[in-house]
Amino acid sequence: MPSYVPHKVIFFGEHAVVYGYPSISSTIDIFSKIQIIPNKYNYLQTPFVQEALKHIGQEKSYVKVDSYIPSGSGLGTSSMVIVGVLMHNRDLRGEALAKAAYEIEYTVQGLGSPIDTTTIVAGGFVMTNGNYGIPLWKISKENKTWNFSNLPGKNMEIFIVYVGPKGSTKEQVEKVRKFMERGRFAKEIMENIGMITREGASAIIRNDIVKIGELMNENHKELKIFGLSNPLIEKVIEIGNKFGYGAKLTGAGGGGSLIILPDKKDLLREKLNELNVKLFETRTTSVGSFFKE
Ligand code: MEV
């Protein structure tokens, strides 16, 4: 019996959320199907998969993932696989599932926030560390706590542009940590991202697409300062700004994916297709992970 797990995007606040600043993420209407089957040929699996299987007492099994989104896309693939495997234990749902999934991600990766795992479990617009919406749960690790809530927002169309593999999330998070250790300047950027994210929450609640787009552009400029962009990303951003309401990288950066709020869709599609990128036209969704009996 398979589980179905959605990809996620981050509208605002990636990287800053690692340091306890707010973020807004959402599930999108692209799901992967995850099945646990016998590991007939003893295939080697990723550490995330191995840990997740161990957690549910099925370390001898194989995890089959049906997905058309490349892994390393910055759209939450490793968190999805962990959540999808853990769901095969029917006692793990909601908060317990989100906590167990984050524990595994943290054990393997050694850093990062629980936003990907919680978003994929809960579905919808998920705000981290903001006093908006319907409270979900909170997760603590070392001296940090992340409070989650579901923002009441209308689902929106988004174009996702995959520009190529990113380095590991760990590498990108470490890169930003080095900036943070160097002093005040990086902290100011994080404060700005925090303000953008809070404004983003009310724009999402009002369904103010123009404002959401503007704030995405501002957030992208801040992320760029941390060296998370590249020339191809900037080319996509330029096109996104011309034919959309706003554009930014989403997730760890350094490659991976961008989100664009589309306006002139035909032109946007045409211009993006001239680049060496993959385009996914989708929507946000209020659906999280589920298990099909
Ligand atoms: C990755 O999807 C988001 C980051 O903020 C890392 C994290 O929160 O764990 C870059």
Coordinates of C-alpha atoms and ligand atoms in Angstrom, one line a residue:
M1 CA 0.0 0.0 0.0
P2 CA 1.5 3.3 -1.1
S3 CA 1.7 6.7 0.6
Y4 CA 1.4 9.8 -1.4
V5 CA 3.5 12.8 -0.4
P6 CA 3.5 16.3 -1.9
H7 CA 6.5 18.4 -2.9
K8 CA 6.9 21.7 -1.1
V9 CA 8.0 25.2 -2.0
I10 CA 9.2 28.0 0.3
F11 CA 7.6 31.4 -0.4
F12 CA 9.6 33.3 2.2
G13 CA 12.3 32.8 4.8
E14 CA 14.5 29.8 3.8
H15 CA 17.8 29.9 5.5
A16 CA 16.6 32.5 8.0
V17 CA 14.3 29.9 9.5
V18 CA 17.3 27.8 10.5
Y19 CA 18.1 30.7 13.0
G20 CA 14.5 30.9 14.3
Y21 CA 13.2 33.6 11.9
P22 CA 9.8 33.1 10.4
S23 CA 9.1 31.4 7.1
I24 CA 6.2 30.5 4.8
S25 CA 6.1 27.3 2.9
S26 CA 3.4 25.4 1.0
T27 CA 2.7 22.0 -0.5
I28 CA 2.2 21.9 -4.2
D29 CA -0.1 19.8 -6.3
I30 CA 2.7 17.4 -7.4
F31 CA 2.8 14.1 -5.3
S32 CA 5.2 11.2 -5.3
K33 CA 4.0 7.7 -4.6
I34 CA 6.1 5.8 -2.1
Q35 CA 6.0 2.0 -1.7
I36 CA 7.9 -0.4 0.5
I37 CA 8.8 -3.6 -1.3
P38 CA 11.2 -6.5 -0.7
N39 CA 14.8 -5.6 -1.4
K40 CA 15.5 -8.6 -3.6
Y41 CA 18.9 -7.5 -4.9
N42 CA 20.1 -5.8 -1.7
Y43 CA 20.2 -2.4 -3.4
L44 CA 22.0 0.3 -1.4
Q45 CA 19.7 3.1 -0.3
T46 CA 20.4 6.7 0.9
P47 CA 21.1 7.2 4.6
F48 CA 17.7 9.1 4.9
V49 CA 15.9 6.0 3.5
Q50 CA 17.9 3.6 5.7
E51 CA 17.1 5.5 8.9
A52 CA 13.4 5.8 8.0
L53 CA 13.1 2.1 7.3
K54 CA 15.0 1.3 10.6
H55 CA 12.5 3.6 12.5
I56 CA 9.6 1.4 11.3
G57 CA 11.4 -1.9 11.7
Q58 CA 11.7 -2.6 8.0
E59 CA 15.4 -2.2 7.4
K60 CA 15.6 -5.1 5.0
S61 CA 13.0 -3.6 2.6
Y62 CA 13.4 -1.4 -0.5
V63 CA 11.7 2.0 -1.0
K64 CA 10.2 2.6 -4.5
V65 CA 9.7 6.2 -5.3
D66 CA 7.5 7.2 -8.3
S67 CA 8.2 10.8 -9.0
Y68 CA 8.8 12.9 -12.1
I69 CA 10.6 15.7 -10.2
P70 CA 14.4 15.2 -10.0
S71 CA 15.9 14.7 -6.6
G72 CA 18.1 17.6 -5.5
S73 CA 15.5 19.9 -7.0
G74 CA 15.1 21.9 -3.7
L75 CA 11.4 20.8 -3.5
G76 CA 11.7 18.7 -0.5
T77 CA 12.5 15.2 -2.0
S78 CA 14.5 13.8 1.0
S79 CA 11.9 15.0 3.5
M80 CA 9.2 13.5 1.4
V81 CA 10.8 10.1 1.2
I82 CA 11.3 10.0 5.0
V83 CA 7.6 11.0 5.6
G84 CA 6.3 8.6 3.0
V85 CA 8.2 5.7 4.6
L86 CA 7.2 6.5 8.1
M87 CA 3.5 6.7 7.2
H88 CA 3.7 2.9 6.7
N89 CA 3.5 2.8 10.5
R90 CA -0.2 3.7 11.0
D91 CA 0.5 5.1 14.5
L92 CA 2.6 7.9 13.0
R93 CA 0.4 10.7 11.8
G94 CA 0.3 14.5 12.3
E95 CA 2.5 15.9 15.0
A96 CA 4.1 12.5 15.8
L97 CA 4.9 11.9 12.2
A98 CA 6.4 15.4 11.7
K99 CA 8.6 15.1 14.8
A100 CA 9.8 11.6 13.9
A101 CA 10.6 12.7 10.3
Y102 CA 12.6 15.7 11.5
E103 CA 14.5 13.6 14.0
I104 CA 15.7 11.4 11.1
E105 CA 16.5 14.3 8.8
Y106 CA 18.5 15.9 11.6
T107 CA 20.3 12.7 12.6
V108 CA 21.5 12.2 9.0
Q109 CA 22.1 15.8 8.0
G110 CA 23.2 17.2 11.4
L111 CA 21.6 20.6 10.8
G112 CA 18.6 22.4 9.4
S113 CA 15.1 23.3 10.4
P114 CA 11.9 21.2 10.5
I115 CA 10.0 23.2 7.9
D116 CA 10.2 20.8 5.0
T117 CA 9.1 17.8 7.1
T118 CA 6.3 19.7 8.8
T119 CA 5.0 21.3 5.6
I120 CA 4.9 17.9 3.8
V121 CA 3.0 16.3 6.7
A122 CA 0.5 19.1 7.3
G123 CA -0.1 20.5 3.8
G124 CA -1.3 24.0 2.9
F125 CA 0.4 27.3 3.6
V126 CA 2.6 26.6 6.7
M127 CA 3.9 29.6 8.7
T128 CA 6.8 29.0 10.9
N129 CA 7.3 31.3 13.9
G130 CA 4.5 33.8 13.2
N131 CA 1.4 34.4 15.2
Y132 CA -0.9 33.9 12.3
G133 CA -3.4 31.2 11.3
I134 CA -4.4 28.0 13.0
P135 CA -1.8 26.5 15.3
L136 CA -0.3 23.1 14.3
W137 CA 2.5 22.1 16.6
K138 CA 6.0 23.1 17.8
I139 CA 9.3 21.3 17.4
S140 CA 12.5 22.1 19.5
K141 CA 16.0 21.1 18.8
E142 CA 19.0 22.2 21.0
N143 CA 18.2 25.8 21.9
K144 CA 15.8 26.5 19.1
T145 CA 12.0 26.1 18.8
W146 CA 9.9 26.3 15.7
N147 CA 6.2 27.0 16.1
F148 CA 4.0 26.0 13.1
S149 CA 0.6 27.2 12.0
N150 CA -1.6 26.9 8.9
L151 CA -2.2 30.2 7.1
P152 CA -5.7 30.6 5.7
G153 CA -4.7 31.5 2.1
K154 CA -6.3 30.9 -1.3
N155 CA -4.3 28.5 -3.5
M156 CA -2.4 30.1 -6.3
E157 CA -0.9 29.1 -9.6
I158 CA 2.9 28.9 -9.6
F159 CA 5.5 28.1 -12.2
I160 CA 8.4 26.0 -10.9
V161 CA 11.6 26.2 -12.8
Y162 CA 14.3 23.6 -12.2
V163 CA 17.7 25.0 -13.2
G164 CA 19.8 21.9 -12.4
P165 CA 21.1 20.1 -9.4
K166 CA 22.0 22.1 -6.3
G167 CA 24.8 21.2 -4.0
S168 CA 23.5 19.4 -0.9
T169 CA 21.3 21.4 1.4
K170 CA 23.9 20.9 4.1
E171 CA 26.5 22.7 1.9
Q172 CA 24.2 25.7 1.3
V173 CA 23.3 25.9 5.0
E174 CA 26.9 25.8 6.0
K175 CA 27.7 28.6 3.5
V176 CA 25.2 30.8 5.2
R177 CA 26.4 29.8 8.6
K178 CA 29.9 31.1 7.7
F179 CA 28.3 34.5 6.9
M180 CA 26.4 34.5 10.2
E181 CA 29.6 33.8 12.1
R182 CA 31.4 36.7 10.5
G183 CA 29.1 39.3 12.1
R184 CA 26.4 41.8 12.2
F185 CA 25.8 42.2 8.4
A186 CA 24.4 38.7 7.9
K187 CA 22.1 39.2 10.9
E188 CA 20.7 42.4 9.3
I189 CA 19.9 40.4 6.2
M190 CA 18.1 37.8 8.3
E191 CA 16.1 40.6 10.1
N192 CA 15.1 41.9 6.6
I193 CA 14.0 38.5 5.5
G194 CA 12.0 38.2 8.8
M195 CA 10.1 41.5 8.0
I196 CA 9.5 40.4 4.4
T197 CA 8.1 37.1 5.6
R198 CA 5.7 38.7 8.1
E199 CA 4.4 41.1 5.4
G200 CA 4.1 38.0 3.1
A201 CA 1.8 36.3 5.6
S202 CA -0.7 39.1 5.5
A203 CA -0.4 39.4 1.7
I204 CA -1.2 35.6 1.4
I205 CA -4.2 36.0 3.7
R206 CA -5.5 38.9 1.6
N207 CA -4.7 37.0 -1.6
D208 CA -2.7 40.1 -2.8
I209 CA -0.8 38.5 -5.6
V210 CA 0.9 41.7 -6.6
K211 CA 2.3 42.2 -3.1
I212 CA 3.3 38.6 -2.8
G213 CA 5.3 38.9 -6.0
E214 CA 7.0 42.1 -4.9
L215 CA 8.0 40.5 -1.6
M216 CA 9.3 37.4 -3.3
N217 CA 11.6 39.7 -5.4
E218 CA 12.8 41.4 -2.2
N219 CA 13.5 38.1 -0.5
H220 CA 15.4 36.8 -3.5
K221 CA 17.7 39.9 -3.5
E222 CA 18.6 39.1 0.2
L223 CA 19.3 35.4 -0.6
K224 CA 21.5 36.5 -3.5
I225 CA 23.8 38.4 -1.0
F226 CA 24.6 35.0 0.6
G227 CA 25.9 33.7 -2.7
L228 CA 23.0 31.3 -3.3
S229 CA 22.2 32.4 -6.8
N230 CA 24.0 31.9 -10.2
P231 CA 23.8 33.4 -13.7
L232 CA 21.2 30.9 -14.9
I233 CA 19.0 31.6 -11.8
E234 CA 19.4 35.3 -12.5
K235 CA 18.3 34.9 -16.1
V236 CA 15.2 33.0 -14.9
I237 CA 14.5 35.8 -12.3
E238 CA 14.7 38.4 -15.1
I239 CA 12.1 36.6 -17.2
G240 CA 10.0 35.9 -14.1
N241 CA 9.9 39.6 -13.3
K242 CA 9.1 40.6 -16.8
F243 CA 6.2 38.2 -17.3
G244 CA 5.2 37.3 -13.8
Y245 CA 4.3 39.1 -10.5
G246 CA 7.6 38.0 -8.9
A247 CA 10.2 35.3 -8.7
K248 CA 12.7 33.9 -6.3
L249 CA 14.8 30.8 -5.6
T250 CA 13.1 28.4 -3.3
G251 CA 14.7 26.1 -0.8
A252 CA 18.5 25.9 -0.2
G253 CA 19.6 27.5 -3.5
G254 CA 22.9 27.2 -5.3
G255 CA 20.9 25.6 -8.2
G256 CA 17.7 23.7 -7.6
S257 CA 14.4 25.4 -8.2
L258 CA 12.8 28.8 -8.5
I259 CA 9.2 29.9 -8.1
I260 CA 7.4 32.4 -10.3
L261 CA 3.9 33.8 -9.8
P262 CA 2.8 33.8 -13.4
D263 CA 1.0 36.7 -15.1
K264 CA 1.5 36.6 -18.9
K265 CA 1.7 32.8 -19.0
D266 CA 2.2 32.2 -22.7
L267 CA 5.2 34.6 -22.9
L268 CA 6.6 33.3 -19.7
R269 CA 6.4 29.7 -20.9
E270 CA 7.9 30.6 -24.3
K271 CA 10.9 32.5 -22.8
L272 CA 11.6 29.9 -20.2
N273 CA 11.5 27.1 -22.8
E274 CA 14.4 28.9 -24.6
L275 CA 16.6 28.3 -21.6
N276 CA 18.1 24.9 -20.5
V277 CA 15.6 24.5 -17.7
K278 CA 12.6 22.3 -16.7
L279 CA 9.3 24.0 -16.2
F280 CA 6.5 22.6 -14.0
E281 CA 3.2 24.5 -14.1
T282 CA 1.3 23.8 -10.9
R283 CA -0.6 25.2 -7.9
T284 CA -0.3 25.3 -4.2
T285 CA -2.6 22.8 -2.5
S286 CA -4.1 22.4 1.0
V287 CA -3.4 18.7 0.9
G288 CA -0.6 17.1 2.9
S289 CA 0.7 13.5 2.9
F290 CA -1.8 10.6 2.9
F291 CA -1.9 6.9 2.9
K292 CA -4.0 4.8 0.6
E293 CA -5.4 1.6 2.0
Ligands
MEV1 C1 15.5 23.8 2.8 O1 14.4 23.4 2.1 C2 15.3 25.1 3.6 C3 16.5 25.6 4.3 O2 16.1 26.7 5.1 C4 17.2 24.6 5.2 C5 16.3 24.2 6.4 O3 15.4 25.0 6.8 O4 16.5 23.1 7.0 C6 17.6 26.1 3.4

